[in-house]
Amino acid sequence: MPESRTVALVTLGCARNEVDSEELAGRLAADGWELVQEAADADVAVVNTCGFVEAAKKDSVDALLEANDLKTAASEGGGRTQAVVAVGCMAERYGKELAEALPEADGVLGFDDYADISDRLRTILSGGVHASHTPRDRRKLLPISPVERQAASVPLPGHGDLVPAPEDLPEGLAPASGPRAPLRRRLDSGPVASVKLASGCDRRCSFCAIPAFRGSFISRRPSDVLTETRWLADQGVKEIMLVSENNTSYGKDLGDIRLLETLLPELAGVDGIERIRVSYLQPAEMRPGLIDVLTSTPKVAPYFDLSFQHSAPGVLRAMRRFGDTDRFLELLGTIRSKAPQAGARSNFIVGFPGETEQDLAELERFLTHARLDAIGVFGYSDEDGTEAAGYENKLHEDVVAERLERISRLAEELTAQRAEERLGETVEVLVEAVDGDEGSGEGEGEWAGAVGRGAHQAPETDGQVILTESRGLTPGRIVEAKVVATEGVDLVAEPLAGGSCTGEEAGT
């Protein structure tokens, strides 16, 4: 590049998108781009969109329009932004359709463009046009047989290509054994980072479009996951969260469906990593060995992000899912018999086509007895290309809205009660912000001190722990604390004297 160009990545949606953005950042930095945090300071604003549900799609469009406002201001002499580019799930899912509907975007790039992202942005920035892709069912790009997928050359965002070892290695050191690092650049300096375990999904839930634009399930090799985790530890990360569309399927395409059970202890042995969290587990695929590892392995959080979606058998069958209230409660009972303080969360859809008042009452029965730490509730809406979009017996949107409000209100009450059950417990808190640090505002007020999360709380979704004392604490430190009060789903905890779980001195 004749001169340094700046780029900002604006990320929407889930933790998987955050990993994808950091891979794009790594590719751009390797090709000489300067990464900046604010879109207003960038020549190109790259918006990593979410295409999961209508609300997320609206947020993505709003972010693109906001970036376009910066471009307009720059054309009038009030800024730097020259181009706005859409990437991510919404761009992949709609391609040309999105480009036509949103001419404010100078480019709409699909997953196949990620490997050449630098060239694509240079073309767009210089006034050229890169044709938006035509969406296709990405499940058809991989073999039907899972074990044959590893050999397929299909772009898999966030799978952490490794930078080759340099050619000028010391004599006798083979390149294959030389130093390698993921093609990834961290976009923040926090003590938590996500690691892609796999991509895609082989399940065929009738309400979900994700498999069509993310593709069939394919695992990353354990060696790549370990290499990336070691690299993150070198970057100061203390907690990693393993993410994918379905972590319970990990390893099936590598010939070992129990591979996660062997990988977790290896990750726990990485120097510098203090906590490992596994997200998105399918209840129908939970197995005794995985529960044992998640509840007994040091440094592995006893945390269960279980995708229940509903508990009424008729609704679950219409969703093409399995289980019922009693089976789900039995699963939670098994988990808590092994780890009484284990965290459990889930998301639910209400107002699904054909859902009756009896079905809703069954869901209420489950929620009342499940004692979940965090509950996400969504009202059903048709998603393009899904089986459920063609179902009859659709509920009126007013009915869906009423049920959403009803279950959301119940969820708020129940999760607050679950937080109160933790009064008196000792929790291990990963400190994320301390008074005076940027981002610590949520801990201000009566209980101002430091803010972090216990083992039962995932980033962004599950509440936090407000520590009453911040002296000697630094972000990234894990401390023991006693829960003394609650604020909704949040816990208020008092650090215990000498309660460091990491053995580090303050400030190191």
CSV table of C-alpha atoms in Angstrom, one decimal, residues 111-412:
chain,number,residue,atom,x,y,z
A,111,PHE,CA,-17.6,-15.0,3.8
A,112,ASP,CA,-15.9,-16.0,0.6
A,113,ASP,CA,-14.4,-12.5,0.5
A,114,TYR,CA,-12.7,-12.7,4.0
A,115,ALA,CA,-9.4,-14.2,2.8
A,116,ASP,CA,-9.0,-11.3,0.4
A,117,ILE,CA,-10.5,-8.6,2.6
A,118,SER,CA,-7.6,-6.2,2.2
A,119,ASP,CA,-7.8,-6.3,-1.6
A,120,ARG,CA,-11.6,-5.9,-1.4
A,121,LEU,CA,-11.3,-2.8,0.8
A,122,ARG,CA,-8.6,-1.3,-1.4
A,123,THR,CA,-10.8,-1.7,-4.5
A,124,ILE,CA,-13.8,-0.1,-2.8
A,125,LEU,CA,-11.7,2.7,-1.3
A,126,SER,CA,-10.2,3.6,-4.7
A,127,GLY,CA,-13.7,4.0,-6.2
A,128,GLY,CA,-13.9,0.5,-7.7
A,129,VAL,CA,-16.9,-1.8,-7.4
A,130,HIS,CA,-16.8,-5.3,-6.0
A,131,ALA,CA,-19.9,-7.2,-7.0
A,132,SER,CA,-22.0,-8.3,-4.1
A,133,HIS,CA,-22.3,-12.0,-3.9
A,134,THR,CA,-25.4,-14.1,-4.7
A,135,PRO,CA,-26.5,-15.9,-1.5
A,136,ARG,CA,-26.4,-19.7,-1.5
A,137,ASP,CA,-27.1,-22.4,0.9
A,138,ARG,CA,-23.7,-22.9,2.5
A,139,ARG,CA,-24.7,-26.4,3.8
A,140,LYS,CA,-24.3,-27.6,0.2
A,141,LEU,CA,-20.7,-26.5,0.1
A,142,LEU,CA,-19.6,-29.2,2.4
A,143,PRO,CA,-20.0,-33.0,2.1
A,144,ILE,CA,-23.0,-34.6,3.7
A,145,SER,CA,-20.7,-37.0,5.7
A,146,PRO,CA,-19.2,-35.0,8.6
A,147,VAL,CA,-15.9,-37.0,8.5
A,148,GLU,CA,-15.3,-35.8,4.9
A,149,ARG,CA,-15.7,-32.1,5.7
A,150,GLN,CA,-12.2,-31.5,7.1
A,151,ALA,CA,-10.7,-31.9,3.7
A,152,ALA,CA,-13.0,-29.3,2.0
A,153,SER,CA,-11.6,-25.9,1.1
A,154,VAL,CA,-14.5,-23.7,2.2
A,155,PRO,CA,-14.0,-20.3,4.0
A,156,LEU,CA,-14.8,-20.7,7.7
A,157,PRO,CA,-14.8,-17.3,9.4
A,158,GLY,CA,-13.0,-17.2,12.7
A,159,HIS,CA,-11.3,-20.6,12.4
A,160,GLY,CA,-8.0,-18.9,13.1
A,161,ASP,CA,-5.6,-19.6,10.2
A,162,LEU,CA,-2.1,-19.8,11.6
A,163,VAL,CA,0.6,-17.4,10.5
A,164,PRO,CA,3.4,-19.5,9.0
A,165,ALA,CA,6.7,-19.6,10.8
A,166,PRO,CA,9.3,-17.3,9.4
A,167,GLU,CA,11.7,-18.6,6.8
A,168,ASP,CA,14.9,-17.5,8.6
A,169,LEU,CA,14.5,-19.9,11.5
A,170,PRO,CA,17.6,-21.1,13.4
A,171,GLU,CA,19.4,-24.0,11.7
A,172,GLY,CA,17.8,-27.3,12.6
A,173,LEU,CA,14.4,-25.9,13.6
A,174,ALA,CA,11.7,-27.1,11.2
A,175,PRO,CA,9.1,-24.6,10.1
A,176,ALA,CA,6.3,-26.9,11.1
A,177,SER,CA,7.6,-26.7,14.7
A,178,GLY,CA,8.5,-23.1,14.7
A,179,PRO,CA,6.5,-20.3,16.4
A,180,ARG,CA,3.1,-19.8,15.0
A,181,ALA,CA,0.2,-17.5,16.0
A,182,PRO,CA,-3.4,-17.1,14.9
A,183,LEU,CA,-4.2,-14.7,12.2
A,184,ARG,CA,-6.1,-12.6,14.7
A,185,ARG,CA,-5.8,-9.2,16.2
A,186,ARG,CA,-7.5,-8.4,19.5
A,187,LEU,CA,-9.8,-5.4,19.3
A,188,ASP,CA,-9.9,-4.8,23.0
A,189,SER,CA,-7.7,-5.4,26.0
A,190,GLY,CA,-10.2,-7.0,28.4
A,191,PRO,CA,-9.3,-10.2,30.3
A,192,VAL,CA,-11.9,-12.3,28.4
A,193,ALA,CA,-11.9,-13.6,24.9
A,194,SER,CA,-13.9,-16.0,22.8
A,195,VAL,CA,-12.4,-18.9,20.9
A,196,LYS,CA,-14.2,-20.6,18.0
A,197,LEU,CA,-14.6,-24.3,18.6
A,198,ALA,CA,-16.6,-25.0,15.4
A,199,SER,CA,-18.8,-23.3,12.8
A,200,GLY,CA,-22.2,-24.2,11.3
A,201,CYS,CA,-24.9,-26.5,12.5
A,202,ASP,CA,-26.4,-29.9,11.3
A,203,ARG,CA,-29.6,-29.5,13.3
A,204,ARG,CA,-32.7,-28.5,11.4
A,205,CYS,CA,-34.8,-26.5,13.8
A,206,SER,CA,-37.8,-25.2,12.0
A,207,PHE,CA,-37.4,-21.6,13.2
A,208,CYS,CA,-33.7,-21.1,12.5
A,209,ALA,CA,-32.0,-19.9,9.3
A,210,ILE,CA,-28.4,-20.0,10.7
A,211,PRO,CA,-27.4,-23.4,9.0
A,212,ALA,CA,-28.3,-22.0,5.6
A,213,PHE,CA,-25.9,-19.1,5.8
A,214,ARG,CA,-23.3,-20.4,8.2
A,215,GLY,CA,-23.2,-23.9,6.7
A,216,SER,CA,-22.9,-27.4,8.0
A,217,PHE,CA,-21.1,-28.2,11.2
A,218,ILE,CA,-17.3,-28.4,11.1
A,219,SER,CA,-14.9,-28.5,14.0
A,220,ARG,CA,-11.6,-26.8,14.4
A,221,ARG,CA,-8.7,-29.1,15.2
A,222,PRO,CA,-7.8,-29.3,18.9
A,223,SER,CA,-4.2,-28.2,18.1
A,224,ASP,CA,-5.5,-25.0,16.5
A,225,VAL,CA,-7.8,-24.3,19.5
A,226,LEU,CA,-4.9,-24.9,21.9
A,227,THR,CA,-2.5,-22.7,19.8
A,228,GLU,CA,-5.0,-19.8,19.8
A,229,THR,CA,-5.6,-20.2,23.5
A,230,ARG,CA,-1.9,-20.0,24.3
A,231,TRP,CA,-1.6,-16.9,22.1
A,232,LEU,CA,-4.6,-15.3,23.9
A,233,ALA,CA,-2.9,-16.1,27.3
A,234,ASP,CA,0.2,-14.3,26.0
A,235,GLN,CA,-2.0,-11.3,25.3
A,236,GLY,CA,-3.2,-11.2,28.9
A,237,VAL,CA,-6.5,-13.1,28.6
A,238,LYS,CA,-7.6,-14.9,31.7
A,239,GLU,CA,-10.9,-16.4,30.6
A,240,ILE,CA,-11.7,-18.0,27.3
A,241,MET,CA,-15.2,-18.7,26.2
A,242,LEU,CA,-15.6,-21.5,23.6
A,243,VAL,CA,-18.2,-20.6,21.1
A,244,SER,CA,-19.9,-22.1,18.1
A,245,GLU,CA,-23.5,-22.8,17.0
A,246,ASN,CA,-23.4,-26.2,18.8
A,247,ASN,CA,-20.5,-27.1,21.1
A,248,THR,CA,-22.0,-30.5,22.1
A,249,SER,CA,-21.3,-31.7,18.5
A,250,TYR,CA,-17.6,-30.9,18.7
A,251,GLY,CA,-15.4,-33.6,17.3
A,252,LYS,CA,-18.0,-35.6,15.4
A,253,ASP,CA,-16.4,-34.7,12.1
A,254,LEU,CA,-13.0,-35.5,13.5
A,255,GLY,CA,-14.1,-39.1,14.4
A,256,ASP,CA,-14.6,-38.5,18.2
A,257,ILE,CA,-17.8,-37.1,19.5
A,258,ARG,CA,-16.2,-37.0,23.0
A,259,LEU,CA,-13.3,-34.8,21.9
A,260,LEU,CA,-14.5,-31.9,24.0
A,261,GLU,CA,-14.1,-34.0,27.1
A,262,THR,CA,-10.4,-34.5,26.4
A,263,LEU,CA,-9.8,-30.9,25.1
A,264,LEU,CA,-11.1,-29.1,28.1
A,265,PRO,CA,-8.4,-30.4,30.6
A,266,GLU,CA,-5.7,-29.6,28.0
A,267,LEU,CA,-7.1,-26.0,27.8
A,268,ALA,CA,-7.2,-25.8,31.6
A,269,GLY,CA,-3.4,-26.6,31.5
A,270,VAL,CA,-2.5,-23.5,29.4
A,271,ASP,CA,-0.4,-21.2,31.5
A,272,GLY,CA,-2.1,-17.9,32.3
A,273,ILE,CA,-5.6,-19.1,31.6
A,274,GLU,CA,-7.7,-19.1,34.8
A,275,ARG,CA,-11.2,-19.9,33.6
A,276,ILE,CA,-12.7,-21.8,30.6
A,277,ARG,CA,-16.3,-21.4,29.8
A,278,VAL,CA,-18.3,-23.5,27.3
A,279,SER,CA,-21.3,-21.8,25.6
A,280,TYR,CA,-24.3,-23.1,23.7
A,281,LEU,CA,-25.0,-26.7,24.6
A,282,GLN,CA,-27.8,-28.8,23.1
A,283,PRO,CA,-29.9,-30.5,25.8
A,284,ALA,CA,-30.6,-33.5,23.5
A,285,GLU,CA,-26.8,-34.0,23.0
A,286,MET,CA,-25.7,-33.7,26.6
A,287,ARG,CA,-23.9,-36.9,27.8
A,288,PRO,CA,-22.8,-38.0,31.3
A,289,GLY,CA,-19.1,-37.7,30.5
A,290,LEU,CA,-19.4,-34.1,29.3
A,291,ILE,CA,-21.4,-33.2,32.4
A,292,ASP,CA,-18.7,-34.8,34.6
A,293,VAL,CA,-15.9,-32.9,32.9
A,294,LEU,CA,-17.8,-29.6,33.1
A,295,THR,CA,-18.5,-30.0,36.8
A,296,SER,CA,-15.2,-31.5,38.0
A,297,THR,CA,-12.3,-30.0,36.0
A,298,PRO,CA,-10.3,-27.3,37.7
A,299,LYS,CA,-10.5,-24.0,35.9
A,300,VAL,CA,-13.5,-25.2,33.8
A,301,ALA,CA,-16.5,-23.2,34.8
A,302,PRO,CA,-19.5,-25.4,35.8
A,303,TYR,CA,-21.6,-23.3,33.5
A,304,PHE,CA,-24.4,-24.7,31.3
A,305,ASP,CA,-25.8,-22.6,28.5
A,306,LEU,CA,-28.5,-25.0,27.5
A,307,SER,CA,-30.7,-24.3,24.4
A,308,PHE,CA,-34.1,-25.4,25.6
A,309,GLN,CA,-36.2,-23.0,23.5
A,310,HIS,CA,-39.5,-24.3,25.0
A,311,SER,CA,-40.6,-27.1,27.3
A,312,ALA,CA,-44.1,-28.1,25.9
A,313,PRO,CA,-43.6,-31.3,23.9
A,314,GLY,CA,-46.0,-30.3,21.1
A,315,VAL,CA,-44.2,-27.0,20.5
A,316,LEU,CA,-40.8,-28.6,20.7
A,317,ARG,CA,-41.8,-31.2,18.1
A,318,ALA,CA,-43.1,-28.4,15.8
A,319,MET,CA,-39.7,-26.8,16.3
A,320,ARG,CA,-38.1,-30.1,15.3
A,321,ARG,CA,-36.5,-30.4,18.7
A,322,PHE,CA,-36.6,-32.9,21.5
A,323,GLY,CA,-37.4,-33.1,25.2
A,324,ASP,CA,-40.1,-31.9,27.6
A,325,THR,CA,-40.4,-30.3,31.0
A,326,ASP,CA,-39.6,-33.3,33.1
A,327,ARG,CA,-36.6,-34.4,31.0
A,328,PHE,CA,-35.2,-30.9,31.2
A,329,LEU,CA,-35.6,-30.7,34.9
A,330,GLU,CA,-34.0,-34.1,35.3
A,331,LEU,CA,-31.0,-32.9,33.3
A,332,LEU,CA,-30.7,-29.8,35.5
A,333,GLY,CA,-31.0,-32.0,38.6
A,334,THR,CA,-28.2,-34.2,37.4
A,335,ILE,CA,-26.0,-31.2,36.9
A,336,ARG,CA,-26.7,-29.7,40.3
A,337,SER,CA,-26.2,-33.1,42.0
A,338,LYS,CA,-22.6,-32.9,40.8
A,339,ALA,CA,-22.1,-29.1,41.2
A,340,PRO,CA,-24.7,-27.4,43.4
A,341,GLN,CA,-23.5,-23.9,42.5
A,342,ALA,CA,-23.4,-24.5,38.7
A,343,GLY,CA,-24.7,-21.8,36.5
A,344,ALA,CA,-27.5,-22.5,34.1
A,345,ARG,CA,-29.1,-20.2,31.5
A,346,SER,CA,-31.3,-20.6,28.4
A,347,ASN,CA,-33.3,-18.8,25.7
A,348,PHE,CA,-36.9,-19.4,24.9
A,349,ILE,CA,-39.3,-18.6,22.0
A,350,VAL,CA,-42.9,-17.8,22.8
A,351,GLY,CA,-45.8,-17.4,20.4
A,352,PHE,CA,-44.6,-20.1,18.1
A,353,PRO,CA,-47.2,-21.2,15.5
A,354,GLY,CA,-49.8,-23.4,17.2
A,355,GLU,CA,-48.7,-22.6,20.7
A,356,THR,CA,-51.7,-23.0,23.1
A,357,GLU,CA,-52.4,-21.5,26.5
A,358,GLN,CA,-51.7,-25.0,27.9
A,359,ASP,CA,-48.3,-25.0,26.1
A,360,LEU,CA,-47.5,-21.6,27.7
A,361,ALA,CA,-48.5,-22.9,31.1
A,362,GLU,CA,-46.2,-25.9,30.6
A,363,LEU,CA,-43.3,-23.5,29.9
A,364,GLU,CA,-44.2,-21.5,33.0
A,365,ARG,CA,-44.1,-24.7,35.0
A,366,PHE,CA,-40.6,-25.5,33.7
A,367,LEU,CA,-39.3,-22.0,34.3
A,368,THR,CA,-40.7,-22.0,37.9
A,369,HIS,CA,-38.9,-25.2,38.8
A,370,ALA,CA,-35.7,-24.8,36.7
A,371,ARG,CA,-34.0,-22.1,38.9
A,372,LEU,CA,-32.1,-20.7,35.9
A,373,ASP,CA,-29.6,-17.9,36.5
A,374,ALA,CA,-30.4,-16.1,33.3
A,375,ILE,CA,-33.3,-16.3,30.9
A,376,GLY,CA,-33.6,-14.8,27.4
A,377,VAL,CA,-37.1,-14.6,26.0
A,378,PHE,CA,-38.0,-13.9,22.3
A,379,GLY,CA,-41.3,-13.5,20.6
A,380,TYR,CA,-41.7,-15.7,17.5
A,381,SER,CA,-41.3,-14.0,14.1
A,382,ASP,CA,-41.0,-15.6,10.6
A,383,GLU,CA,-37.5,-16.0,9.3
A,384,ASP,CA,-36.9,-16.1,5.6
A,385,GLY,CA,-36.3,-19.6,4.3
A,386,THR,CA,-37.3,-21.5,7.4
A,387,GLU,CA,-39.8,-24.3,7.6
A,388,ALA,CA,-41.8,-22.5,10.4
A,389,ALA,CA,-42.4,-19.5,8.1
A,390,GLY,CA,-44.8,-21.8,6.1
A,391,TYR,CA,-46.6,-23.1,9.1
A,392,GLU,CA,-50.3,-22.6,9.6
A,393,ASN,CA,-51.9,-21.5,13.0
A,394,LYS,CA,-49.8,-18.4,13.3
A,395,LEU,CA,-50.6,-16.4,16.3
A,396,HIS,CA,-51.6,-12.7,16.0
A,397,GLU,CA,-48.7,-10.4,16.7
A,398,ASP,CA,-50.7,-8.9,19.6
A,399,VAL,CA,-50.9,-12.3,21.2
A,400,VAL,CA,-47.2,-12.9,20.7
A,401,ALA,CA,-46.4,-9.6,22.2
A,402,GLU,CA,-48.6,-10.3,25.2
A,403,ARG,CA,-47.0,-13.7,25.8
A,404,LEU,CA,-43.6,-12.2,25.4
A,405,GLU,CA,-44.3,-9.6,28.1
A,406,ARG,CA,-45.9,-12.3,30.4
A,407,ILE,CA,-43.0,-14.7,30.2
A,408,SER,CA,-40.4,-11.9,30.3
A,409,ARG,CA,-41.9,-10.6,33.5
A,410,LEU,CA,-41.9,-14.1,35.0
A,411,ALA,CA,-38.3,-14.6,33.9
A,412,GLU,CA,-37.2,-11.4,35.6
